[in-house]
Coordinates of C-alpha atoms in Angstrom, one line a residue:
Chain A
M1 CA 187.3 41.8 151.2
K2 CA 185.4 38.6 152.2
H3 CA 184.8 37.1 148.8
G4 CA 187.1 34.2 149.7
L5 CA 189.0 34.8 146.5
D6 CA 192.3 36.0 148.2
F7 CA 191.6 34.5 151.6
Y8 CA 194.9 32.6 151.5
A9 CA 196.9 35.5 149.9
N10 CA 199.0 35.9 153.0
L11 CA 200.4 32.4 153.1
D12 CA 204.1 31.9 152.5
S13 CA 205.0 29.8 149.5
P14 CA 207.2 30.1 146.4
I15 CA 204.1 31.0 144.4
H16 CA 203.0 33.6 146.9
R17 CA 206.5 35.2 146.8
W18 CA 206.6 35.2 143.0
E19 CA 206.3 38.7 141.6
S20 CA 202.7 39.4 140.5
R21 CA 203.6 40.4 136.9
C22 CA 205.8 37.4 136.3
K23 CA 203.1 35.2 137.9
L24 CA 200.4 36.6 135.6
I25 CA 202.4 36.1 132.4
G26 CA 203.7 32.6 133.5
L27 CA 200.4 31.2 134.6
F28 CA 198.4 32.7 131.7
S29 CA 200.8 31.1 129.3
L30 CA 200.2 27.8 131.0
I31 CA 196.4 28.3 130.8
F32 CA 196.6 28.9 127.0
A33 CA 199.0 26.0 126.6
F34 CA 196.5 23.7 128.4
S35 CA 193.6 24.9 126.1
F36 CA 195.9 24.0 123.1
V37 CA 196.1 20.3 124.2
E38 CA 194.1 17.9 122.1
Q39 CA 196.1 14.6 122.5
L40 CA 195.2 12.1 125.2
S41 CA 198.9 11.2 125.8
L42 CA 199.6 14.8 127.1
L43 CA 196.8 14.7 129.7
P44 CA 198.9 13.0 132.4
G45 CA 201.6 15.6 132.0
M46 CA 199.0 18.3 132.3
I47 CA 197.7 16.8 135.6
V48 CA 201.2 16.5 137.0
V49 CA 202.2 20.1 136.2
T50 CA 198.9 21.4 137.7
L51 CA 199.4 19.3 140.9
V52 CA 203.0 20.5 141.3
Y53 CA 202.0 24.1 141.0
Y54 CA 199.1 23.6 143.4
Y55 CA 201.4 21.9 145.9
L56 CA 204.0 24.6 145.6
S57 CA 201.3 27.3 146.3
R58 CA 200.5 25.6 149.6
L59 CA 196.8 26.4 149.1
P60 CA 194.7 23.9 151.1
F61 CA 192.8 21.2 149.2
S62 CA 189.6 22.5 150.9
F63 CA 190.0 25.7 148.9
L64 CA 190.0 23.9 145.6
R65 CA 187.1 21.6 146.7
S66 CA 185.0 24.6 147.7
R67 CA 185.6 26.3 144.4
L68 CA 184.6 23.2 142.5
R69 CA 181.0 23.3 143.8
Y70 CA 179.4 25.2 140.9
P71 CA 181.6 23.8 138.1
G72 CA 180.7 20.4 139.5
F73 CA 177.3 20.7 137.8
F74 CA 179.0 21.2 134.5
L75 CA 181.3 18.2 135.1
L76 CA 178.3 16.0 136.1
A77 CA 176.4 17.1 133.0
I78 CA 179.2 16.2 130.5
T79 CA 180.0 13.0 132.4
L80 CA 176.3 11.9 132.0
L81 CA 176.0 13.1 128.5
L82 CA 179.2 12.7 126.4
P83 CA 180.1 9.0 126.9
F84 CA 176.5 7.8 126.2
S85 CA 175.5 10.1 123.4
V86 CA 178.7 11.0 121.4
G87 CA 180.5 8.7 118.9
S88 CA 180.0 5.5 116.9
T89 CA 182.4 2.9 118.4
V90 CA 180.6 1.0 121.2
I91 CA 182.8 -0.1 124.1
V92 CA 180.1 -1.5 126.5
Q93 CA 176.4 -2.1 125.9
I94 CA 174.2 -2.0 129.0
G95 CA 170.6 -2.6 128.0
I96 CA 169.6 0.4 125.8
L97 CA 172.6 2.4 127.0
S98 CA 175.8 2.3 124.9
L99 CA 179.1 3.6 126.1
Y100 CA 181.0 5.1 123.1
Q101 CA 184.8 5.4 122.8
E102 CA 184.7 8.8 121.2
G103 CA 182.5 10.1 124.0
V104 CA 184.9 8.8 126.7
V105 CA 187.9 10.4 124.9
A106 CA 186.0 13.7 124.6
L107 CA 185.0 13.6 128.2
A108 CA 188.6 12.9 129.4
L109 CA 189.9 15.8 127.2
I110 CA 187.3 18.4 128.2
A111 CA 187.2 17.4 131.9
T112 CA 191.1 17.4 132.3
R113 CA 191.5 20.7 130.4
F114 CA 188.7 22.3 132.4
L115 CA 190.0 21.1 135.8
S116 CA 193.6 22.0 135.0
I117 CA 192.8 25.5 133.8
L118 CA 190.5 26.1 136.7
T119 CA 193.1 25.0 139.2
V120 CA 195.8 27.3 137.6
S121 CA 193.3 30.2 137.7
L122 CA 192.8 29.6 141.4
I123 CA 196.6 29.5 142.0
L124 CA 196.9 32.8 140.1
F125 CA 194.2 34.7 142.0
G126 CA 194.4 32.8 145.3
T127 CA 198.1 33.5 146.0
A128 CA 198.1 37.4 145.9
P129 CA 195.8 40.1 147.2
F130 CA 193.3 41.0 144.5
L131 CA 194.6 44.6 144.6
S132 CA 198.1 43.5 143.8
T133 CA 196.9 41.4 140.9
V134 CA 195.0 44.3 139.4
K135 CA 198.0 46.6 139.8
A136 CA 200.1 44.0 138.0
M137 CA 197.6 43.9 135.2
R138 CA 197.6 47.7 135.0
S139 CA 201.4 47.8 134.8
L140 CA 201.2 45.2 132.0
G141 CA 199.0 47.5 129.9
L142 CA 195.4 47.1 131.2
P143 CA 193.8 50.5 130.4
A144 CA 193.3 52.7 133.5
V145 CA 189.5 52.9 132.9
L146 CA 189.3 49.1 133.1
A147 CA 191.5 48.9 136.1
D148 CA 189.5 51.5 138.0
M149 CA 186.2 49.9 137.1
T150 CA 187.5 46.5 138.2
L151 CA 188.6 47.7 141.6
L152 CA 185.4 49.8 142.2
T153 CA 183.1 46.9 141.1
Y154 CA 185.0 44.5 143.3
R155 CA 184.6 46.9 146.3
Y156 CA 180.8 47.2 145.8
I157 CA 179.7 43.7 144.7
E158 CA 179.5 42.4 148.3
Q159 CA 177.7 45.5 149.6
F160 CA 175.0 45.2 146.8
G161 CA 174.8 41.5 147.5
E162 CA 173.9 42.2 151.1
D163 CA 171.5 45.0 150.0
L164 CA 169.7 42.6 147.7
T165 CA 169.4 40.0 150.5
K166 CA 167.9 42.6 152.8
M167 CA 165.5 43.8 150.1
K168 CA 164.4 40.3 149.3
R169 CA 163.8 39.5 152.9
A170 CA 161.8 42.7 153.3
M171 CA 159.6 41.7 150.3
Q172 CA 159.1 38.2 151.9
L173 CA 158.1 39.8 155.2
R174 CA 155.5 41.8 153.4
G175 CA 154.0 38.6 151.9
F176 CA 155.7 38.4 148.5
R177 CA 156.2 34.8 147.4
A178 CA 157.6 34.3 143.8
T179 CA 156.2 30.8 143.3
R180 CA 154.7 31.1 139.9
F181 CA 155.2 33.1 136.7
S182 CA 152.9 36.1 136.4
R183 CA 153.0 39.6 135.1
R184 CA 152.6 40.9 138.7
N185 CA 155.6 38.9 139.9
L186 CA 157.7 40.0 137.0
N187 CA 156.8 43.6 137.7
V188 CA 157.7 43.2 141.4
L189 CA 161.0 41.6 140.6
A190 CA 161.7 44.4 138.0
S191 CA 161.0 47.0 140.7
L192 CA 163.5 45.2 143.0
V193 CA 166.2 45.4 140.3
G194 CA 165.2 49.0 139.5
S195 CA 165.5 49.9 143.2
L196 CA 169.0 48.3 143.4
L197 CA 170.1 50.3 140.3
V198 CA 168.7 53.6 141.7
R199 CA 170.5 53.0 145.0
S200 CA 173.8 52.2 143.2
Y201 CA 173.4 55.3 141.0
N202 CA 172.8 57.6 144.0
Q203 CA 175.8 56.1 145.9
S204 CA 178.0 56.4 142.8
Q205 CA 177.6 60.2 142.9
Q206 CA 178.8 60.3 146.6
V207 CA 181.7 58.0 145.7
Y208 CA 182.8 60.2 142.9
Q209 CA 182.8 63.3 145.1
A210 CA 184.7 61.4 147.8
M211 CA 187.2 60.3 145.1
I212 CA 187.7 63.8 143.8
L213 CA 188.3 65.1 147.3
R214 CA 191.1 62.4 147.6
G215 CA 192.7 63.6 144.4
Y216 CA 191.3 61.2 141.9
G217 CA 192.3 62.1 138.4
Y218 CA 195.2 64.3 139.6
T219 CA 198.4 63.3 137.9
L220 CA 201.6 63.5 139.9
H221 CA 204.3 65.3 137.9
H222 CA 207.2 63.9 139.9
R223 CA 208.2 60.3 139.5
K224 CA 207.4 58.1 142.6
P225 CA 210.3 56.0 143.8
P226 CA 209.9 52.4 142.8
N227 CA 208.4 50.1 145.5
P228 CA 211.0 47.5 146.5
K229 CA 208.2 44.9 146.7
N230 CA 207.5 45.4 143.0
R231 CA 211.2 44.7 142.0
V232 CA 211.6 41.7 139.8
S233 CA 214.4 39.4 141.1
G234 CA 216.5 36.9 139.3
G235 CA 214.4 34.1 141.0
D236 CA 211.2 35.6 139.6
L237 CA 212.6 35.6 136.1
I238 CA 213.9 32.0 136.4
S239 CA 210.4 30.9 137.6
L240 CA 208.8 32.8 134.7
G241 CA 211.3 31.2 132.2
I242 CA 210.6 27.7 133.6
T243 CA 206.8 28.2 133.4
V244 CA 206.9 29.6 129.9
A245 CA 209.2 26.7 128.8
I246 CA 206.7 24.2 130.2
A247 CA 203.8 26.0 128.4
L248 CA 205.8 26.0 125.1
G249 CA 206.7 22.3 125.7
F250 CA 203.0 21.4 125.7
V251 CA 202.4 23.3 122.5
V252 CA 205.4 21.7 120.7
A253 CA 204.5 18.3 122.1
E254 CA 200.9 18.7 120.8
I255 CA 202.1 19.6 117.3
L256 CA 204.6 16.7 117.2
V257 CA 202.2 14.1 118.5
E258 CA 199.5 15.3 116.1
R259 CA 201.9 15.0 113.1
Q260 CA 202.9 11.5 114.2
S261 CA 199.3 10.2 114.5
Chain B
M13 CA 193.7 29.5 159.6
K14 CA 190.9 27.1 159.8
G15 CA 188.8 25.8 156.9
H16 CA 188.4 27.5 153.6
A17 CA 187.2 31.0 153.0
P18 CA 183.5 31.5 153.3
C19 CA 181.8 33.0 150.3
P20 CA 178.9 35.1 151.5
L21 CA 177.7 35.8 148.0
A22 CA 177.1 32.1 147.4
E23 CA 174.1 32.4 149.8
V24 CA 172.6 35.1 147.7
K25 CA 173.1 33.2 144.5
G26 CA 171.0 30.3 145.6
Q27 CA 171.3 26.6 144.8
N28 CA 169.9 26.3 141.3
Y29 CA 172.1 28.8 139.6
T30 CA 173.0 27.7 136.1
K31 CA 174.4 29.6 133.1
I32 CA 174.1 27.5 130.1
M33 CA 175.5 30.1 127.7
H34 CA 178.7 30.8 129.5
I35 CA 181.3 28.8 127.6
P36 CA 183.6 27.1 130.3
D37 CA 187.3 26.4 130.1
G38 CA 188.4 23.3 128.2
I39 CA 185.6 23.3 125.6
L40 CA 187.0 25.6 122.8
P41 CA 190.3 25.1 121.0
A42 CA 193.1 27.6 121.9
S43 CA 192.9 29.3 118.4
V44 CA 189.2 30.3 119.2
C45 CA 190.1 31.4 122.7
I46 CA 192.9 33.6 121.3
T47 CA 190.7 35.0 118.6
G48 CA 188.1 35.8 121.3
Y49 CA 190.7 37.8 123.2
A50 CA 191.7 39.6 120.1
A51 CA 188.1 40.5 119.3
T52 CA 187.5 41.6 122.9
G53 CA 190.6 43.7 122.7
G54 CA 189.3 45.4 119.6
F55 CA 185.8 46.0 121.0
T56 CA 187.2 47.3 124.3
W57 CA 189.5 49.7 122.4
Y58 CA 186.5 51.0 120.4
S59 CA 184.3 51.3 123.5
L60 CA 187.0 53.2 125.4
R61 CA 187.5 55.5 122.4
Q62 CA 183.8 56.3 122.5
I63 CA 183.9 56.7 126.3
N64 CA 186.8 59.2 126.0
R65 CA 184.7 61.4 123.8
D66 CA 182.6 62.3 126.8
P67 CA 183.3 65.8 128.2
N68 CA 184.2 64.2 131.5
P69 CA 184.7 60.5 131.2
Q70 CA 186.2 60.2 134.7
E71 CA 182.9 61.3 136.2
N72 CA 181.2 58.3 134.7
I73 CA 183.6 55.7 135.9
P74 CA 182.2 55.4 139.5
K75 CA 178.7 55.4 138.0
A76 CA 179.5 52.7 135.5
S77 CA 181.4 50.6 138.1
L78 CA 178.7 50.7 140.8
L79 CA 176.0 49.9 138.1
T80 CA 178.2 47.0 136.9
A81 CA 178.3 45.7 140.5
A82 CA 174.5 46.2 140.8
F83 CA 173.9 44.3 137.5
F84 CA 176.3 41.5 138.6
V85 CA 174.1 41.1 141.7
A86 CA 170.8 41.6 139.9
S87 CA 171.6 38.7 137.5
W88 CA 171.3 36.3 140.5
I89 CA 167.6 37.0 140.7
H90 CA 165.5 34.1 139.6
I91 CA 162.3 34.3 137.7
P92 CA 160.0 31.5 138.8
I93 CA 158.8 29.3 135.9
P94 CA 157.5 26.2 137.7
P95 CA 158.8 23.5 138.1
A96 CA 162.1 25.3 137.7
S97 CA 163.3 28.9 137.7
V98 CA 165.4 30.9 135.2
H99 CA 167.9 33.7 135.8
L100 CA 168.3 36.5 133.4
I101 CA 171.4 37.5 131.4
L102 CA 170.4 41.2 131.4
N103 CA 173.0 42.2 128.8
G104 CA 170.3 44.0 126.8
L105 CA 169.3 46.0 129.9
L106 CA 172.9 46.7 130.6
G107 CA 173.4 48.0 127.1
T108 CA 170.3 50.2 127.2
M109 CA 171.5 51.9 130.4
L110 CA 175.3 52.0 130.1
G111 CA 175.8 52.5 126.4
Y112 CA 179.5 52.0 125.5
Y113 CA 180.3 51.4 129.1
A114 CA 178.4 48.1 128.7
F115 CA 181.2 46.3 127.0
P116 CA 183.9 46.9 129.7
A117 CA 181.1 46.3 132.3
I118 CA 180.4 42.9 130.8
L119 CA 184.1 42.1 130.5
I120 CA 184.6 42.9 134.2
G121 CA 181.4 41.1 135.2
L122 CA 182.4 37.9 133.3
F123 CA 185.9 38.2 134.8
F124 CA 184.5 38.2 138.3
Q125 CA 182.2 35.3 137.5
A126 CA 185.1 33.3 136.3
V127 CA 187.5 34.0 139.2
M128 CA 184.9 34.1 142.0
F129 CA 182.4 31.5 141.1
Q130 CA 184.2 29.5 138.3
H131 CA 181.4 30.3 135.8
G132 CA 182.7 30.6 132.3
G133 CA 186.5 30.7 132.5
L134 CA 189.7 32.6 132.0
S135 CA 190.7 31.0 128.7
T136 CA 187.2 31.7 127.3
L137 CA 186.8 35.2 128.8
G138 CA 187.4 36.8 125.5
V139 CA 184.9 34.7 123.6
N140 CA 182.2 35.1 126.3
A141 CA 182.8 38.9 126.5
T142 CA 182.4 39.3 122.8
M143 CA 179.3 37.0 122.8
F144 CA 177.5 39.1 125.5
G145 CA 179.2 42.5 124.9
V146 CA 178.5 43.0 121.2
P147 CA 174.7 42.3 121.6
A148 CA 174.7 44.8 124.6
I149 CA 176.1 47.6 122.3
L150 CA 173.6 46.7 119.6
A151 CA 170.8 46.8 122.3
Y152 CA 172.0 50.3 123.2
H153 CA 171.6 51.4 119.6
L154 CA 168.2 49.7 119.3
F155 CA 167.1 51.5 122.5
Q156 CA 168.4 54.8 121.2
L157 CA 166.1 54.5 118.2
R158 CA 163.3 55.6 120.5
L159 CA 164.7 59.2 120.3
K160 CA 163.5 59.3 116.7
F161 CA 159.9 58.9 118.1
D162 CA 158.5 60.4 121.2
K163 CA 161.1 59.6 123.9
D164 CA 158.8 60.8 126.7
N165 CA 156.0 58.4 125.7
R166 CA 155.9 55.3 128.0
V167 CA 154.7 53.0 125.3
V168 CA 157.5 54.0 123.0
T169 CA 160.1 53.5 125.8
G170 CA 158.5 50.2 126.7
I171 CA 158.6 48.9 123.1
F172 CA 162.2 49.8 122.5
A173 CA 163.3 48.5 125.9
F174 CA 161.6 45.2 124.9
I175 CA 163.4 45.1 121.6
G176 CA 166.7 45.9 123.3
G177 CA 166.3 43.3 126.0
A178 CA 165.0 40.5 123.8
G179 CA 167.5 41.4 121.0
G180 CA 170.4 41.4 123.4
L181 CA 169.7 37.8 124.5
G182 CA 168.7 36.8 120.9
I183 CA 171.9 38.0 119.3
A184 CA 174.0 36.4 122.1
T185 CA 172.2 33.1 121.6
L186 CA 172.9 33.2 117.8
L187 CA 176.6 33.9 118.5
F188 CA 176.7 31.0 121.0
F189 CA 175.1 28.8 118.4
A190 CA 177.5 29.8 115.7
L191 CA 180.5 29.3 118.0
V192 CA 179.6 25.9 119.3
I193 CA 178.4 24.5 115.9
T194 CA 181.6 25.6 114.1
N195 CA 183.8 24.1 116.9
I196 CA 182.3 20.6 117.2
P197 CA 185.2 18.1 117.2
A198 CA 185.4 15.8 114.2
T199 CA 185.1 12.7 116.4
I200 CA 181.7 13.8 117.7
D201 CA 178.5 13.0 115.8
A202 CA 177.9 16.5 114.3
S203 CA 174.2 15.9 113.3
A204 CA 173.2 14.8 116.8
E205 CA 175.1 17.7 118.4
K206 CA 173.6 20.2 116.0
M207 CA 170.1 18.9 116.9
A208 CA 170.8 19.2 120.6
I209 CA 172.2 22.7 120.2
S210 CA 169.3 23.7 117.9
G211 CA 166.9 22.5 120.7
L212 CA 168.8 24.6 123.2
V213 CA 168.5 27.7 120.9
L214 CA 164.8 27.2 120.4
A215 CA 164.3 26.9 124.2
H216 CA 165.8 30.4 124.4
I217 CA 162.9 32.0 122.4
P218 CA 160.5 32.1 125.3
L219 CA 163.5 33.3 127.5
M220 CA 164.0 36.2 125.0
A221 CA 160.4 37.2 125.5
I222 CA 160.8 37.1 129.3
E223 CA 164.1 39.0 129.1
G224 CA 162.4 41.6 126.9
A225 CA 159.4 42.0 129.2
F226 CA 161.7 42.3 132.3
T227 CA 163.8 45.0 130.5
T228 CA 160.6 46.8 129.7
A229 CA 159.4 46.7 133.3
V230 CA 162.8 47.9 134.6
A231 CA 163.0 50.7 132.0
L232 CA 159.4 51.9 132.9
F233 CA 160.2 51.8 136.6
L234 CA 163.4 53.9 136.0
K235 CA 161.5 56.3 133.8
Q236 CA 159.1 57.0 136.6
V237 CA 161.6 57.0 139.5
K238 CA 165.0 58.1 138.1
P239 CA 164.6 59.1 134.4
E240 CA 168.2 60.4 134.2
L241 CA 169.4 56.8 134.4
L242 CA 167.9 56.2 131.0
E243 CA 169.0 59.5 129.5
S244 CA 172.7 59.5 130.5

């Protein structure tokens, strides 16, 4: 797969070696703990924990930077909006613009939580092949229908993306320019989407027949020997314990700090 | 290994891709995120129960998966409204075509958007899935109402496709409004925030009409080219 999501899945690091199920539980608990944080005093700890995990994963910084391209618009929007429009306590007055304390606090909270959760998500999905991550989700109770649909969708997104590019190029070569809103343009674009859906539907029938020929839906009656790669070691459990303890630490600290203030 | 991984899909997506209604990580409190996951778990369970009532649910999995991938890609198409362009949510169209498969399809689509393009987020996946998935199922039921009339009539199909498409986005917008309004932090000026969000919701009314018209055009195209896609 060339989505870039698991491009660095074959690196060697403690996070890469961490068993997928333990990694899913540990890093998801960290994500939810981060979303629980409301106190400014806990933000530095959150940044440090995120950076330590990212450092341990040995993922290059360019990977994180490239993934921040689209969320960057969101960060820019809240940076421009929140400090100048939210709150009542003025810190600095520049002409008609007022910088509010509450807005700056809200910005710090939202931006730090957002960046920390996003970075942990990248560590989670960037340090193992996507197939292994879905298998881990399946063994943790994800319904078979959802797991199969996830893998098949992942397999075909790129192909349909390329199909769409070709179809759009063909339309442009035939003189179509969607520069204004009109009923005709809407109908042409609807036909483009319709054609894409018909193509995918036709292909799905061939895919199903190919899957049936390969034994899809046939349940093995003998138990397969466990794959040694999927065995959970003591080290995996210790890493899981440490990560869950850090996550619980944030939740407890949040409750304690809130009670004190 | 040199440089970071190229993302070929980013080229297709274009530069001005924005999703206002996807709630990103860090905005909502943990209690709402967890409630969102619980609600998504409930709706997914209900959808899978309905799916398993099919005589051969396995046969529909490749079809639903490939259509999910196609919808994921189709949602990158921009409709030009000078000086900008908008992209469609298509949850209503997805509901009209996939029925109860629409909820898992939306959940998977949002999951990929979160992990591949960092749109939405993993902590808010449950909330976003409920916000778009429930209206998709409602759109399916709205579209099925055409069976009480003349289902072979193009005008009837067009009208109910419009109601499904516009209704899908409309209900999602109302859910978004309710979620954001009820979760405004106490430190933020609630009245100014409500005014800004109300403006955003009002701006979605013309988008509902465009989404409805687009769903109608796609439904009529499919009715002519591949009618079984609307029947199944």
